[in-house]
XYZ file of C-alpha atoms in Angstrom:
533
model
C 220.844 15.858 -74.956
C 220.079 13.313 -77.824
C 217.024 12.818 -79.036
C 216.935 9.150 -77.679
C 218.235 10.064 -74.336
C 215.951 12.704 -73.737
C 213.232 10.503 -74.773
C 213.998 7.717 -72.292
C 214.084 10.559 -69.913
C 211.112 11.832 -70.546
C 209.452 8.217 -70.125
C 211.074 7.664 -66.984
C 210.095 11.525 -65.286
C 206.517 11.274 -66.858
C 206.186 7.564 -65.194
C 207.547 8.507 -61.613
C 205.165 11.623 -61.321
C 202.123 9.934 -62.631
C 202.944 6.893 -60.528
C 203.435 9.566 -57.783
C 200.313 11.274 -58.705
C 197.998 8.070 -59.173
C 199.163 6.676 -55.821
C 198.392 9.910 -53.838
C 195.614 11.546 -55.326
C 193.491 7.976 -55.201
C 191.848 9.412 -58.061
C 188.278 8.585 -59.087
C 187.086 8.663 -62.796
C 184.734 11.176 -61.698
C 186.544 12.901 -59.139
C 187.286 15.792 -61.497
C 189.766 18.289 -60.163
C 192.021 20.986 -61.461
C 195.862 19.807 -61.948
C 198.246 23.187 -62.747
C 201.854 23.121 -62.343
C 203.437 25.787 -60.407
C 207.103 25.698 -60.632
C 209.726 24.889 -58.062
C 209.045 23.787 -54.494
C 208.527 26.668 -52.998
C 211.258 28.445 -50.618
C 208.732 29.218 -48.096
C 204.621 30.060 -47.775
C 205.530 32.481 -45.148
C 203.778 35.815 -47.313
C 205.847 38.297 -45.083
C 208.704 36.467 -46.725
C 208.421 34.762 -49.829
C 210.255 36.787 -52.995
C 209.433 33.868 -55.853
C 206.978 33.791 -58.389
C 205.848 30.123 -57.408
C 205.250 30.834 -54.210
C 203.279 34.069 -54.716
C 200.539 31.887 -56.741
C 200.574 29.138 -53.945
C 199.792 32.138 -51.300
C 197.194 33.692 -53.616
C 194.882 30.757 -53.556
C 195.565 30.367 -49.418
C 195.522 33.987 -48.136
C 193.492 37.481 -48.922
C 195.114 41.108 -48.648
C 192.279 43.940 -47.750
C 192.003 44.096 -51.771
C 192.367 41.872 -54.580
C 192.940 42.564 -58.280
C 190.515 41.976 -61.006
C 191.114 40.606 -64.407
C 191.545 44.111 -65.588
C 194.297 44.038 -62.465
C 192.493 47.034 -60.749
C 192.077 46.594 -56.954
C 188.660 45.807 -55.679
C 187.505 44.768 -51.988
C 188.660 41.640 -50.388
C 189.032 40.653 -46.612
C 188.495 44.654 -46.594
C 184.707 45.384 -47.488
C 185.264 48.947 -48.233
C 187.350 52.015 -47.288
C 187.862 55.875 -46.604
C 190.550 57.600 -47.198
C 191.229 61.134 -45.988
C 191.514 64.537 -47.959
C 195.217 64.641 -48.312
C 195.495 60.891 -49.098
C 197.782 59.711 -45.999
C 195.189 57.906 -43.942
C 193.306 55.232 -45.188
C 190.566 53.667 -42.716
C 189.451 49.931 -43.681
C 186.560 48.116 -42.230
C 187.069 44.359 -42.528
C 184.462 41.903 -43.121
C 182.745 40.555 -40.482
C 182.271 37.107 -42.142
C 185.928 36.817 -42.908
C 187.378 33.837 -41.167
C 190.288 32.439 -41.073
C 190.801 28.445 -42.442
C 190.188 27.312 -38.727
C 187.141 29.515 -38.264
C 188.824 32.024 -35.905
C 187.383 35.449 -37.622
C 189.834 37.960 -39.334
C 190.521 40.962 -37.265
C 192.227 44.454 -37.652
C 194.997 43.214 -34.832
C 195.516 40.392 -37.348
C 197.016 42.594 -40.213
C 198.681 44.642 -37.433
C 200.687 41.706 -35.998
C 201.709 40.812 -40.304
C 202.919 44.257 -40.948
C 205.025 45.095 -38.085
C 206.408 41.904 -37.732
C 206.954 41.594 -41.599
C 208.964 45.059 -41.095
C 210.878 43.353 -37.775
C 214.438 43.884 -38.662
C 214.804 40.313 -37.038
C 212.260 38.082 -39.258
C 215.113 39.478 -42.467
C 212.268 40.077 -45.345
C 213.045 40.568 -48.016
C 210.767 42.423 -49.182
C 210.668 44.491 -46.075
C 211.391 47.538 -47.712
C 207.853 47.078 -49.633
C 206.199 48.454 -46.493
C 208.015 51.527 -46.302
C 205.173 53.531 -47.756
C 203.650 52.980 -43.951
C 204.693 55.876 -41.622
C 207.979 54.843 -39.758
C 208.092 51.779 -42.024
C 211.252 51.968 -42.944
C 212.579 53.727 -39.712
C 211.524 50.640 -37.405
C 212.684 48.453 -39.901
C 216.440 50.083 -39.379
C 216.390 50.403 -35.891
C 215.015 54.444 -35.586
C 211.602 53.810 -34.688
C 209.280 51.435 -32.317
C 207.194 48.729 -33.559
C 204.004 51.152 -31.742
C 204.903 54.308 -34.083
C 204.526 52.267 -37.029
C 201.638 53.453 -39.371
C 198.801 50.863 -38.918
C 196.571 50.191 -35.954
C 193.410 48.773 -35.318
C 190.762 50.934 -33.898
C 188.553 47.847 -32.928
C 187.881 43.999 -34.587
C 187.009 45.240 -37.741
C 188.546 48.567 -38.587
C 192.105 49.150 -39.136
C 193.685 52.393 -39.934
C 196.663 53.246 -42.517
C 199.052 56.174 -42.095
C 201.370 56.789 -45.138
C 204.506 58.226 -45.320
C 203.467 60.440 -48.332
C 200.277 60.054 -51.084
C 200.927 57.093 -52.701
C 198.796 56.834 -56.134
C 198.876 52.833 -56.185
C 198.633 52.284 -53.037
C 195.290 50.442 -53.369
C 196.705 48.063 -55.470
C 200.031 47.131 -53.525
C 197.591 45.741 -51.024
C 196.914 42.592 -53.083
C 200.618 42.072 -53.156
C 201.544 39.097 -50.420
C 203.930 41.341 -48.203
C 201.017 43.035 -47.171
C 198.500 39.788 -46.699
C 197.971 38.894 -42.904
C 198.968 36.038 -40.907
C 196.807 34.146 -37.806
C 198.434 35.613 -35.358
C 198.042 33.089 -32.472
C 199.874 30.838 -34.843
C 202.696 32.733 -35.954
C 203.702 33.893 -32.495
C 203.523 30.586 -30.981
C 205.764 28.452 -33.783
C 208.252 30.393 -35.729
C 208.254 27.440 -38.062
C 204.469 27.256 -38.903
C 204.970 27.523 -42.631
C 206.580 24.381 -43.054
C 203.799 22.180 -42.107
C 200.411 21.814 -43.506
C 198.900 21.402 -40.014
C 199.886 25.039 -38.735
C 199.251 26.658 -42.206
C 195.830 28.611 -42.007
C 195.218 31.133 -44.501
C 192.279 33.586 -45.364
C 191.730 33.065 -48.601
C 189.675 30.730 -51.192
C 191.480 27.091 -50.682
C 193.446 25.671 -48.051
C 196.732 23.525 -47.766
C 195.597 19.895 -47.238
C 198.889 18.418 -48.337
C 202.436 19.067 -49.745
C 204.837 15.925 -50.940
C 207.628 18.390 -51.057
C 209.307 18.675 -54.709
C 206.299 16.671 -56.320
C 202.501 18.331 -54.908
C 200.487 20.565 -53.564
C 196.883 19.761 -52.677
C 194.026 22.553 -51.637
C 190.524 22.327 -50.729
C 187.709 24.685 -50.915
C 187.783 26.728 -47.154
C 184.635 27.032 -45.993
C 185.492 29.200 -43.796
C 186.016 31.400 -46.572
C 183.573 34.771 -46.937
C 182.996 34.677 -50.460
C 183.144 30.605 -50.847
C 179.924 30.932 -52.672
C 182.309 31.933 -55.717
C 184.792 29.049 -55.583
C 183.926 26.836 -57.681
C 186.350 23.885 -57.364
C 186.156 21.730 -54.507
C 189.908 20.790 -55.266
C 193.269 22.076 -56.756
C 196.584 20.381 -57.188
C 199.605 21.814 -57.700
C 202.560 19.636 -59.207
C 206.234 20.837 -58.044
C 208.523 20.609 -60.825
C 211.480 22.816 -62.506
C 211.543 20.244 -65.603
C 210.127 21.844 -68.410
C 209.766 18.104 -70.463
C 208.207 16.667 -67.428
C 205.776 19.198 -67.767
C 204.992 18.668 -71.289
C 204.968 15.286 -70.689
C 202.029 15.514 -67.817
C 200.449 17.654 -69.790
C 200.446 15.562 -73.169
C 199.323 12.187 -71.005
C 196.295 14.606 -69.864
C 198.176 14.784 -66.035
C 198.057 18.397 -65.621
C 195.542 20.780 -66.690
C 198.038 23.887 -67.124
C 201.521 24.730 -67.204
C 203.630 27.621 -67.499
C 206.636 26.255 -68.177
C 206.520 24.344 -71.786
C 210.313 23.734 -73.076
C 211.042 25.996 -75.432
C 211.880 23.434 -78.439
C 207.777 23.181 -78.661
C 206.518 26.265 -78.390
C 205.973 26.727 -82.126
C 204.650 23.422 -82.012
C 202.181 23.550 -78.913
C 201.241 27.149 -80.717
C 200.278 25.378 -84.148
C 198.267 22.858 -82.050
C 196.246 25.598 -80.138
C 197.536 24.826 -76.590
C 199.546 27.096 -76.330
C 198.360 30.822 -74.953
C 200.586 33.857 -74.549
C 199.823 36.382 -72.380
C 200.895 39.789 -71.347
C 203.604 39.559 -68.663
C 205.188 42.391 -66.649
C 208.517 41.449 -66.208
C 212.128 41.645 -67.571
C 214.323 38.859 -67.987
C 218.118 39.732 -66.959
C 221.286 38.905 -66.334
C 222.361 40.374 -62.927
C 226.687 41.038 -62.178
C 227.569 40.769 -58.363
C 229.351 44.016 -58.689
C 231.129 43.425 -55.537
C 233.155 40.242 -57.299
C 236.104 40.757 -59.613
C 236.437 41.204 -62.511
C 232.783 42.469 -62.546
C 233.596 45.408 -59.668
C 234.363 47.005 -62.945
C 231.737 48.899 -64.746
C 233.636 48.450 -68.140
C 233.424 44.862 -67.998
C 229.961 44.831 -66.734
C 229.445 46.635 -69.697
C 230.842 44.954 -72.242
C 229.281 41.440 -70.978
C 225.355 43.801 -71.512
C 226.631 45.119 -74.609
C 228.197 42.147 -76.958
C 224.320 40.242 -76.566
C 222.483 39.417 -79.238
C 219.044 39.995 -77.902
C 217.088 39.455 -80.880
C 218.746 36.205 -81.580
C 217.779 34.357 -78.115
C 214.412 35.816 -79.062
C 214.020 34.179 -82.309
C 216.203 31.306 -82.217
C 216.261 30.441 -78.155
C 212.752 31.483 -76.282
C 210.633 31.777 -79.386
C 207.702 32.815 -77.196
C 207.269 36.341 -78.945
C 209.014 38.147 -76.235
C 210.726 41.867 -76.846
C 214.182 43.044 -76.391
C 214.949 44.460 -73.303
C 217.601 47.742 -74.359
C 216.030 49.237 -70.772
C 215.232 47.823 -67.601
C 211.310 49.056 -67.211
C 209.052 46.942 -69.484
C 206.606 48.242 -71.653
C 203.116 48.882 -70.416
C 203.318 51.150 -67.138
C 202.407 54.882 -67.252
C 204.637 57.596 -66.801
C 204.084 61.567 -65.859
C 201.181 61.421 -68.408
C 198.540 58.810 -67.643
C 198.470 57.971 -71.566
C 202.332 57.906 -71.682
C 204.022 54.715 -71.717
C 207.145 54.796 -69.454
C 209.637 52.499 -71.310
C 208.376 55.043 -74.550
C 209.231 58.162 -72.665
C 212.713 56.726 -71.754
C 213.612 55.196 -75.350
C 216.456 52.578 -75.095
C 219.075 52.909 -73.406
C 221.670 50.359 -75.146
C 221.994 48.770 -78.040
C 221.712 45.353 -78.768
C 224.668 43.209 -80.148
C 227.004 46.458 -80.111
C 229.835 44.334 -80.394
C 232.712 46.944 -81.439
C 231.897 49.028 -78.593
C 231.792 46.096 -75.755
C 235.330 44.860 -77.309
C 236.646 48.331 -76.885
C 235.538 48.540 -73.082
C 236.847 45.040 -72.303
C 240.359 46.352 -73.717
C 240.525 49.354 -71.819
C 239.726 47.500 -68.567
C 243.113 45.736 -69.414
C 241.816 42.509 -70.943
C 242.274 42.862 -74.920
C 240.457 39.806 -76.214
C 239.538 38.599 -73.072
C 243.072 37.570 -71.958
C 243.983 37.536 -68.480
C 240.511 37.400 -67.308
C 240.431 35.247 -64.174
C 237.863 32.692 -64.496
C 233.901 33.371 -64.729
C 230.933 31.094 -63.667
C 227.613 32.120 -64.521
C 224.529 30.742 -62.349
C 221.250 29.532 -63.606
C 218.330 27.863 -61.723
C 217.820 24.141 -63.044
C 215.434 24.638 -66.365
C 215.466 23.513 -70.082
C 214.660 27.096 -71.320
C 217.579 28.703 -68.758
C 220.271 26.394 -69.582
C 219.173 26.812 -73.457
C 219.629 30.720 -72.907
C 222.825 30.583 -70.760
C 224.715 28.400 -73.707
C 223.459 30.799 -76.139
C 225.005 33.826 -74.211
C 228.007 31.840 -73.139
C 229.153 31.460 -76.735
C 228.451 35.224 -77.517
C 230.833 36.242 -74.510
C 233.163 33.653 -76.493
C 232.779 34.093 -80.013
C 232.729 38.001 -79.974
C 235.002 38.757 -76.565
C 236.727 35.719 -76.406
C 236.139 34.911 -72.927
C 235.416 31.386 -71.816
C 232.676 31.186 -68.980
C 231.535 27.830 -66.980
C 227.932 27.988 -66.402
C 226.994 26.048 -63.024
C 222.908 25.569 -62.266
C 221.124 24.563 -59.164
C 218.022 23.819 -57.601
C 215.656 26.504 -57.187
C 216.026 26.767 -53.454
C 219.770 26.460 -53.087
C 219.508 29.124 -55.931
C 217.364 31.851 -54.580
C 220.099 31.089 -51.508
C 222.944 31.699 -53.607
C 221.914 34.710 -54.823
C 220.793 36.390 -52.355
C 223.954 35.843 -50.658
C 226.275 37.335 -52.950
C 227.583 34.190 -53.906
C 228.071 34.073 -57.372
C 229.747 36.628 -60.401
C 226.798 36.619 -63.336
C 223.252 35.245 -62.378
C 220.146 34.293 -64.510
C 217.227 36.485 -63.070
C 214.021 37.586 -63.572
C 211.754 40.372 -62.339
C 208.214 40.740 -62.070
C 206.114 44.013 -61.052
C 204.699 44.223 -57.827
C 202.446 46.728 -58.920
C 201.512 48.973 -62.033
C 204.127 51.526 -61.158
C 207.402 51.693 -62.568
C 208.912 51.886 -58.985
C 208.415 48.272 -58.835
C 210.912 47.684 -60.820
C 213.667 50.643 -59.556
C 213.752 50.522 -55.713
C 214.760 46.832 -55.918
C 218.242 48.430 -56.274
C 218.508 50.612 -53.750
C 221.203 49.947 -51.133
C 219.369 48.088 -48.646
C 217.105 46.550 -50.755
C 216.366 43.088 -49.423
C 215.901 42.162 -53.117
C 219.276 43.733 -54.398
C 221.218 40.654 -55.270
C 223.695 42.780 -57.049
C 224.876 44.535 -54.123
C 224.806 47.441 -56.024
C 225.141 50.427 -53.330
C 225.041 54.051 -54.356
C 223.664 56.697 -52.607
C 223.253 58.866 -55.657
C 221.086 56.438 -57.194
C 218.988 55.660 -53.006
C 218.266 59.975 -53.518
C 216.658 59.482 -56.970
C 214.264 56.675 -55.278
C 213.681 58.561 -52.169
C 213.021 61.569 -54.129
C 210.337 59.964 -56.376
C 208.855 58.420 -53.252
C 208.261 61.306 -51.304
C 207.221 63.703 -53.985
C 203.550 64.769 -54.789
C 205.061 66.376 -58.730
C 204.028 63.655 -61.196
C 206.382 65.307 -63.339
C 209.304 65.758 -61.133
C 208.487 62.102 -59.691
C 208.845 60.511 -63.493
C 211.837 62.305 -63.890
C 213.737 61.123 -60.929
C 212.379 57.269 -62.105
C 213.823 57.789 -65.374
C 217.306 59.267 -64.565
C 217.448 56.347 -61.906
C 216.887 53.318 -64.325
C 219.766 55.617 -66.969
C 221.590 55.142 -63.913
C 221.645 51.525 -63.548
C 221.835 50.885 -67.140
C 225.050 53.106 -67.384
C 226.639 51.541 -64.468
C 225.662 48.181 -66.032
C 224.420 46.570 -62.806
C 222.486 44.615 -65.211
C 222.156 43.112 -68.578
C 218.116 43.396 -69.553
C 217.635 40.763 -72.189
C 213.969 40.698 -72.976
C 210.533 41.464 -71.775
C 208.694 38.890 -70.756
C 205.556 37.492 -72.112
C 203.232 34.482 -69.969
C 203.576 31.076 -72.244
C 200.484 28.861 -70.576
C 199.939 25.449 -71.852
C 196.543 24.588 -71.134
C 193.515 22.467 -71.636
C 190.072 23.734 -73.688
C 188.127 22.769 -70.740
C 189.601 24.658 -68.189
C 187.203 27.955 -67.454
C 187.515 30.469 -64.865
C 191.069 31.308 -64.227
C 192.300 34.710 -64.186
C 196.116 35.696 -64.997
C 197.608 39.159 -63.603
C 200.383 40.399 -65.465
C 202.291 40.440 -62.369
C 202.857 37.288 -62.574
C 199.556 35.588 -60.429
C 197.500 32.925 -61.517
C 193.858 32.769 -59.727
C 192.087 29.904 -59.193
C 189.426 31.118 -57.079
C 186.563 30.738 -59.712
C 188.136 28.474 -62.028
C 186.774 24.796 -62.940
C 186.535 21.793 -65.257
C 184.118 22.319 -68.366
């Protein structure tokens, strides 16, 4: 896009939303509140089955797990006021809070997070990320059909006290609880409309805000709960969250002093927005990939799989594309998660695992696989979710695949919705993804690929690989557990189900006067104590 065009476009966007905005908000001078945008409209704010990153930020500042995370991202009490657990480490007992209430008043009770987990792990309600309760006893066996919803591992002895069977010690276990699988749902609501996430009226969380409206692809707005037990903390009486996958609108909102924050500044400013000091970058746990449907020719074959990973320039989309001081991914675990040795670094242990821009070596796989120079190739469509900094990255990669295998490849993007869709179907060849950790355990990122993985959008199945998983699952050998994690992800990388191309980092535009806020490296913004200076 010119620069005139994308000028006039940024003039229109920046005029709709604030005209949207001004009209809906009926804004005060002095009717301060905190303006942050999310991301896409989210695909649902249904916890048992969200998968997004949006949408797991919108659900933080609405519901509560038994713990949270801190800024340090170690788990502390929540809905859950404290906790035993047993000798051998596979029952935990919880003992809620007796002022926790739900945004309606109703209190929280055990039968509450009961009714979450078993029906989050109901083969029917298709989560996917179902599989993330199969540390619970029978998890996974009632969620294929081998167990009943009664033998599950959770159970609540009265109102206040629930207790936790495991299938095996599980070291994080503590901290998975803040994820939003495991966060609970008001129980009289859910069973009585199916459809209660779509509508503000039926939404009633746990946690520090609730939903008071949502313009769907333009706002959010929250308000303090009072219901809430620790509302004391919260400090703003008001959030809004603007819906938008257009990285200039954002700037633009943001410039005009319509937003707050942002995470999602177009990459052409960066340096810019850096030099200027608003601009921070954080630590992120995630890995930004390229994902093959390896049940779709011509990528059913490994060698081409391979050579599309291989013939990347990493480095270059770093420096000349993203700019936001990310690293290159040559594995699929990111740096920063610890391995047999509490001091050892996982993605350190394993080394890399390919090397970037090895262009001889893709063009020698792509021949053997029958397609010297790319010819005879039928034709390739790569998928990206609507974004500035995705399309930028997608180009950049589609003239690689040209320039050094000679294969011409039509890049289609869509809405983040119809996306997430897409993918998750099977319906595409090459997809732009992204993964964030779950948890500070390198597992977060592995079992996403085992076969019946609701999150495996590669369709990769392969039961050698499922044994690794299971293995490091059910073992109590640190060692032996690390081992199996690390000949899994060699796995993966040598069947090129993937093509890792960098690690992410958290690139937050955002006001001096904004205090409070904490950011996970999993991917979570909190706003329970943040406010306006």
């Amino acid at each position: 896009m010119g620069k005139y065009r994308l000028l006039v476009f940024l003039t229109v966007a920046a005029i709709f939303i604030l005209s949207t905005l001004l009209a809906g908000c009926g804004r005060k001078p002095m009717d301060k509140h905190l303006r942050y945008s999310v991301g896409a409209e989210p695909q649902t704010v249904d916890p048992r089955k969200s998968t997004g990153s949006p949408e797991a930020t919108i659900e933080a500042q609405i519901f509560e797990g038994l713990t949270a995370l801190d800024r340090y991202d170690h788990p502390i009490p929540a809905a859950a006021q404290r906790w035993d657990i047993s000798p051998d480490e596979m029952k935990y007992t919880f003992f809620l809070r007796e002022s926790a209430k739900w945004s309606n008043g109703d209190p929280v009770t055990a039968k509450d997070f009961v009714f979450a987990w078993r029906s989050a792990l109901d083969p029917n309600l298709a989560s996917g990320y179902a599989y993330q309760l199969y540390y619970l006893k029978n998890g996974e066996a009632y969620n294929k059909g081998l167990a009943t919803a009664e033998q599950i591992g959770v159970k609540a002895i009265d109102d206040h006290t629930l207790e936790v069977t495991l299938e095996k010690p599980t070291a994080y276990f503590l901290s998975l609880l803040a994820f939003h699988t495991y966060y609970p749902v008001h129980r009289s609501t859910a069973q009585s409309n199916e459809k209660w996430a779509a509508k503000v009226q039926t939404i009633i969380g746990n946690g520090p805000f609730k939903m008071t409206k949502w313009v769907h692809n333009s706002k959010i707005e929250f308000e303090r709960n009072e219901y809430y037990w620790d509302a004391a903390k919260v400090k703003s009486n008001k959030l809004t969250f603007i819906l938008t996958e257009n990285s200039a609108t954002e700037l633009a909102l943001f410039e005009n002093g319509l937003i707050d924050m942002g995470n999602n500044p177009p990459i052409s400013e960066i340096s810019r927005l850096i030099k200027e000091d608003h601009l921070q970058i954080h630590p992120y746990l995630g890995t930004y990939f390229y994902c093959f449907n390896v049940t779709k020719p011509p990528f059913d074959d490994p060698k081409i799989r391979k050579a599309f990973s291989l013939v990347i320039d990493r480095e270059a989309i770093i420096k000349n594309v993203v700019r936001g001081q990310q690293k290159a991914a040559l594995g699929w675990v990111p740096f920063g998660l610890p391995d047999a040795k509490a001091d050892d670094d996982f993605r350190l242990v394993g080394g890399d695992l390919l090397k970037d821009k090895d262009v001889e070596t893709a063009k020698t796989l792509l021949s053997s696989a029958g397609y010297p120079d790319g010819q005879n190739l039928p034709p390739i469509t790569l998928l990206y979710n609507t974004s500035e900094s995705h399309k930028a990255v997608a180009e950049a990669i589609q003239e690689m695949w040209r320039k050094n295998l000679g294969v011409n490849v039509s890049l289609v993007n869509q809405e983040w919705k119809v996306f997430l869709s897409s993918r998750h179907r099977g319906d595409y060849q090459v997809s732009r993804h992204g993964w964030l950790g779950d948890y500070a355990d390198p597992m977060t990122f592995l079992d996403m690929f085992t076969s019946d993985s609701g999150n495996n959008d590669a369709q990769y199945k392969n039961s050698d690989y499922d044994k690794l998983i299971t293995l490091a699952k059910k073992t109590s050998n640190p060692t032996l557990r690390l081992q199996a994690l690390h000949t899994a992800e060699k796995m993966l990388l040598d069947d090129a189900v993937i093509a890792p191309i960098y690690f992410y980092t958290q690139l937050t535009m955002v006001t001096p006067h904004v205090k409070g806020y904490t950011h996970s490296v999993l991917g979570v913004t909190y706003f329970k104590e943040a406010y306006l200076e």
